[in-house]
Short mmCIF file of C-alpha atoms in Angstrom, two decimals:
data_model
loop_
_atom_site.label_atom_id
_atom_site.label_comp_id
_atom_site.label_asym_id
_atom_site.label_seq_id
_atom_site.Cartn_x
_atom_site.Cartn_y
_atom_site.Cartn_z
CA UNK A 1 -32.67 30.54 29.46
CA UNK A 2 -31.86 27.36 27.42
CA UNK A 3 -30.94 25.31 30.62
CA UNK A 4 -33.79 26.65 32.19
CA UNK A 5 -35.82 25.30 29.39
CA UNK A 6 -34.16 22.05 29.33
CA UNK A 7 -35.04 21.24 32.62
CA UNK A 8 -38.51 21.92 32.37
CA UNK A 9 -39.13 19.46 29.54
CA UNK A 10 -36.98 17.27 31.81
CA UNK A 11 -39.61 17.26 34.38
CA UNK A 12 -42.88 17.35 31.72
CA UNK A 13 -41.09 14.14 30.12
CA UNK A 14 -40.80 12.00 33.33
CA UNK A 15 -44.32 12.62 34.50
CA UNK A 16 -44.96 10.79 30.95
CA UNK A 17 -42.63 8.33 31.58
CA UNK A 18 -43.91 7.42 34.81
CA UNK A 19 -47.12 6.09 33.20
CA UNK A 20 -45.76 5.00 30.22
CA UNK A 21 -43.04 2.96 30.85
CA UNK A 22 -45.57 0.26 32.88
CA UNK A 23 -48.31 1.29 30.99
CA UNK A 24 -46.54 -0.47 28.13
CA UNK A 25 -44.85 -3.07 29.82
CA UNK A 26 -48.39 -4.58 31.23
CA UNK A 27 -50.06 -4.22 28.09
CA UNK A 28 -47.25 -6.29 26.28
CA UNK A 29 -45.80 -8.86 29.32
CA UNK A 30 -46.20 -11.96 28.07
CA UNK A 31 -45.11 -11.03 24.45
CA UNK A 32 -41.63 -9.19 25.96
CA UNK A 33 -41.49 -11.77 28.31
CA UNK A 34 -41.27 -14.25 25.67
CA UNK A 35 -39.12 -12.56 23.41
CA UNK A 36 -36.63 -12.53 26.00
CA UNK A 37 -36.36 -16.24 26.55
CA UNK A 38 -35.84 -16.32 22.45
CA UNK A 39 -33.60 -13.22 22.11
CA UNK A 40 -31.95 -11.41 25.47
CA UNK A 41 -31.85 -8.17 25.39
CA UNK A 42 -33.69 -6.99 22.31
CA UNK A 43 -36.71 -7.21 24.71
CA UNK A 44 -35.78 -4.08 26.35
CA UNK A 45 -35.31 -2.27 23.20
CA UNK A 46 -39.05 -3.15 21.83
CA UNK A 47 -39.64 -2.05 25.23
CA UNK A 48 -38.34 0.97 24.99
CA UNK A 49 -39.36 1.66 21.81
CA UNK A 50 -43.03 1.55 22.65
CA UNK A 51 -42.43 3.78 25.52
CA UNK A 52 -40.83 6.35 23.93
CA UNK A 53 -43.20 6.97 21.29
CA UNK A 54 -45.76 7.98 23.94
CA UNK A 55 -43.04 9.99 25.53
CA UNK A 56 -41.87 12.01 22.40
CA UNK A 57 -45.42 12.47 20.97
CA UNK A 58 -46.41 14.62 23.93
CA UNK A 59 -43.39 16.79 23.75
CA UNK A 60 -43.54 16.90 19.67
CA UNK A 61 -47.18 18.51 21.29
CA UNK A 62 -45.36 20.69 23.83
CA UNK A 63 -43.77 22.19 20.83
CA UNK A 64 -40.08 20.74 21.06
CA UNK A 65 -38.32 18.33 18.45
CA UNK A 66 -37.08 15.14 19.31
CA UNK A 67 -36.51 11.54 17.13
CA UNK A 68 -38.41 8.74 18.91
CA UNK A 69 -37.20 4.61 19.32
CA UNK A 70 -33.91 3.47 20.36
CA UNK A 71 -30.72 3.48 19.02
CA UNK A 72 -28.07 1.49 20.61
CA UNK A 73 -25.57 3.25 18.70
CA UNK A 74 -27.06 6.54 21.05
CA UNK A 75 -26.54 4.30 24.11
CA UNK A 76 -24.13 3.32 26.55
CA UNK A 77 -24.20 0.48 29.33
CA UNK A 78 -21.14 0.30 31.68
CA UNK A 79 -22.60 -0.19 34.98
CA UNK A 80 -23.74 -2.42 37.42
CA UNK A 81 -23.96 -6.12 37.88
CA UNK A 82 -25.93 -8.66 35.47
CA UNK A 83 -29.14 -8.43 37.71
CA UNK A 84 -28.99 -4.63 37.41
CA UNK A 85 -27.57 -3.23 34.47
CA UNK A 86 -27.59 0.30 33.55
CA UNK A 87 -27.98 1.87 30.03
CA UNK A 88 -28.37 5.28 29.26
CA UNK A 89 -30.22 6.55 25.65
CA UNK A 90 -29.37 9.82 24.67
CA UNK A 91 -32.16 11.72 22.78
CA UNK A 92 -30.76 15.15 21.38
CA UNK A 93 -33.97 17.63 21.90
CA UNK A 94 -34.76 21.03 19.47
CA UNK A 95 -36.86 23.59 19.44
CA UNK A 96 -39.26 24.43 16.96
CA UNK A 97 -36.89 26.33 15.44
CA UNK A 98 -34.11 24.04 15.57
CA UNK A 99 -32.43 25.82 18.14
CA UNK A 100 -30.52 22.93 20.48
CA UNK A 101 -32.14 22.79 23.50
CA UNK A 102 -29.51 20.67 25.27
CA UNK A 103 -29.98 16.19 25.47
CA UNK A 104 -32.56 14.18 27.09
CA UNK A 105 -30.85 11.04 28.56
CA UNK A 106 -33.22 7.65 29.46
CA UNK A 107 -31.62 6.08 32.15
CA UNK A 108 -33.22 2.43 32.08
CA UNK A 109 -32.05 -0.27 34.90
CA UNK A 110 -32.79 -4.14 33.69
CA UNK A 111 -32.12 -7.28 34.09
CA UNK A 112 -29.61 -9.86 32.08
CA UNK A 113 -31.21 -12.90 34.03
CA UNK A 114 -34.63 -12.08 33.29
CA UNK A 115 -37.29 -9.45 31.82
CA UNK A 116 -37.45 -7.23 34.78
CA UNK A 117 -36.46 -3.93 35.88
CA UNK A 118 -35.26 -3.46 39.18
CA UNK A 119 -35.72 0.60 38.84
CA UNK A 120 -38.06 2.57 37.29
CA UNK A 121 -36.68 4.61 34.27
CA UNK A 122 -36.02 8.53 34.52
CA UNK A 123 -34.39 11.06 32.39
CA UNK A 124 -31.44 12.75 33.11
CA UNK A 125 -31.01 16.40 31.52
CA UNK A 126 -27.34 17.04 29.81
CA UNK A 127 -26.19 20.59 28.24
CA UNK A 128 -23.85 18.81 26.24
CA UNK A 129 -25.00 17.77 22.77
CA UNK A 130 -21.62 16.17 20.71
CA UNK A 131 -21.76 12.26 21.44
CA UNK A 132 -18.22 12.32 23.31
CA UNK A 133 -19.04 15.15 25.62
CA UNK A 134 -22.44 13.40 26.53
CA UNK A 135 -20.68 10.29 27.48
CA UNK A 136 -17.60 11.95 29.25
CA UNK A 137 -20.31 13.41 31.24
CA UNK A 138 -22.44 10.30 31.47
CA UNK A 139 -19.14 8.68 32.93
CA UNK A 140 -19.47 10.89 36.45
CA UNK A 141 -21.38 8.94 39.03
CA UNK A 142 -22.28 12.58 40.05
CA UNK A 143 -24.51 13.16 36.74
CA UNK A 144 -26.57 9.47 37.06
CA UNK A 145 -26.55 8.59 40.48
CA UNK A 146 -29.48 10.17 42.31
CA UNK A 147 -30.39 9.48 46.03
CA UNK A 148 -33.58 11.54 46.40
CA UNK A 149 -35.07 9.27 44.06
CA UNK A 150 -38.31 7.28 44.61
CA UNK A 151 -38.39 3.76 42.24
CA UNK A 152 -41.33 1.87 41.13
CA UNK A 153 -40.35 -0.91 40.56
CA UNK A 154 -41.97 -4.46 39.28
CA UNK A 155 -42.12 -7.60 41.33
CA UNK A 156 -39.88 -9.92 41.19
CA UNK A 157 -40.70 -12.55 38.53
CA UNK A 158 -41.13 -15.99 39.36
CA UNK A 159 -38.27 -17.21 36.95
CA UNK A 160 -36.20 -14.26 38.57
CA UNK A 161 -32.96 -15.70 40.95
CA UNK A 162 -32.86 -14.62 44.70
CA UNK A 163 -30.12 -14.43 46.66
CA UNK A 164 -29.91 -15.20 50.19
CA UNK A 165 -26.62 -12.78 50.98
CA UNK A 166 -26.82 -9.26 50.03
CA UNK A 167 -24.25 -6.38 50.99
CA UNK A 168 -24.35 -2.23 51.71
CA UNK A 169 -21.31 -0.07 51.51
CA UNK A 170 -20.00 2.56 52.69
CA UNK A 171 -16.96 4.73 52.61
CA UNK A 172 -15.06 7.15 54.96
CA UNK A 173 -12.45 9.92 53.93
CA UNK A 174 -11.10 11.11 57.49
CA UNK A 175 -8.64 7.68 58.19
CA UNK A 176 -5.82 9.64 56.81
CA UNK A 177 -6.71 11.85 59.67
CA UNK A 178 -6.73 9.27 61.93
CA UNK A 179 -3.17 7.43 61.19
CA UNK A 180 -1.86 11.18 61.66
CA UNK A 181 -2.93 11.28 65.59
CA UNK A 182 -1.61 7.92 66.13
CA UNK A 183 -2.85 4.00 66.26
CA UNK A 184 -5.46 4.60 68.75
CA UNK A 185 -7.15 6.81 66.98
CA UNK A 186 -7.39 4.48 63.65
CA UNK A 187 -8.65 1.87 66.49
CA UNK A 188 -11.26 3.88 67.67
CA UNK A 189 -12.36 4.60 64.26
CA UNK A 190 -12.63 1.42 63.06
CA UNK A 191 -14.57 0.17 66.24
CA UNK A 192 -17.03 2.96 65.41
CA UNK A 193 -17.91 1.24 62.49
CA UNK A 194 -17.70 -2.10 63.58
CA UNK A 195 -19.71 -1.30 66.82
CA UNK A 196 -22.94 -0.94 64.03
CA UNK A 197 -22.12 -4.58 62.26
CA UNK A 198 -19.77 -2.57 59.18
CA UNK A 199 -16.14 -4.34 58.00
CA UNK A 200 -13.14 -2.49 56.41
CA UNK A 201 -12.65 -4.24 53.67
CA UNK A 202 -10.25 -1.92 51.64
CA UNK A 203 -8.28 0.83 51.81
CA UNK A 204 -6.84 3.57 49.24
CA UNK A 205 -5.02 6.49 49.18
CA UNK A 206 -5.16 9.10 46.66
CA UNK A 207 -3.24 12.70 46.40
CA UNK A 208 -5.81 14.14 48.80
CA UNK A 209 -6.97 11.51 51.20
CA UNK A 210 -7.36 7.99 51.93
CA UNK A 211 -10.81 6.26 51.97
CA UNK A 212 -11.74 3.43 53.65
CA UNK A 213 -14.33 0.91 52.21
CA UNK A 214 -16.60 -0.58 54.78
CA UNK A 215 -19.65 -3.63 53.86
CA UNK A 216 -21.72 -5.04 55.87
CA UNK A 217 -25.15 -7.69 55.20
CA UNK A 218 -27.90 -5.36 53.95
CA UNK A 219 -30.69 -4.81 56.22
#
């Protein structure tokens, strides 16, 4: 009942978010913009901030309990390059009664090279509620990484670096498979993946297969 709960503020808080995150960043542009040139980061946390006080007022309204702002000691950024950082925010969530309801988690992608956000935010729902079970499970790909999901993002600013190369990956688990039948089979898998532009570029073996890492220019 509680997880079923959880997931249904989930869903009430991004349709919030999804105004208020840009409402809030074109309101304040040139002032955020600004303060990044003076002071990195902190930026993003003003940002945020303003955001999240539209966020948590409608679901202090929906009848749940849940501290507003941002505080980087409830935060974690281990991912991604400069030009697309990830943090995640944890926000522990109550019920009226104080009953736990579980933790709201603001994933937020961003920029060190300029004030720009190269996703739009989301939450992420989490059971867990003690700050070293949220971040073991903020630590599998499997609980951030979302495919189905449709960004908004901003335009590039003007300021903002481009880069004239840019790379997809891939990976494939069945080369073990292949070096069992025999050389020509490894051949004939690789030349699948080169016939469609796609270079092995690594190679690893683990206790229950070996994966092969494949790039090629994005498209």
């Amino acid at each position: 009942m509680t997880t079923n709960l959880l997931y249904k503020m989930i869903r009430s808080a991004e349709q919030m978010l999804s105004l208020a995150w840009r409402a809030v960043y074109e309101e304040k542009q040139e002032e955020l913009e600004h303060m990044f040139k003076m002071h990195g980061d902190r930026a993003y946390g003003v940002w945020i901030q303003a955001f999240m006080a539209i966020v948590s007022e409608q679901l202090i309204t929906d009848g749940y309990v849940v501290k507003p702002g941002f505080n980087l000691q409830n935060s974690i950024e281990n991912w991604g390059p400069p030009e697309e950082r990830e943090r995640c925010i944890w926000y522990p969530v109550h019920m009226a009664d104080g009953t736990p309801l579980g933790t709201m988690v603001l994933q937020v992608y961003h920029s060190h090279t300029a004030f720009f956000m190269p996703r739009s935010p989301r939450f992420i729902g989490l059971e867990a509620t003690a700050r070293e079970d949220i971040i073991a499970a903020l630590s599998k790909p499997s609980n951030r990484v979302r495919w189905d999901r449709v960004d908004d993002p901003l335009p590039l600013p003007g300021d903002h670096p481009s880069y004239a190369s840019r790379w997809e990956y891939a990976t494939d688990v069945s080369l073990g498979e292949c070096l069992d039948q025999g050389n020509w089979m490894l051949d004939e898998a690789l030349s699948h993946w080169g016939r469609y532009g796609w270079e092995l570029v690594s190679i690893t073996s683990t206790a229950s297969q070996t994966i092969g890492f494949f790039k090629r220019p994005a498209r």
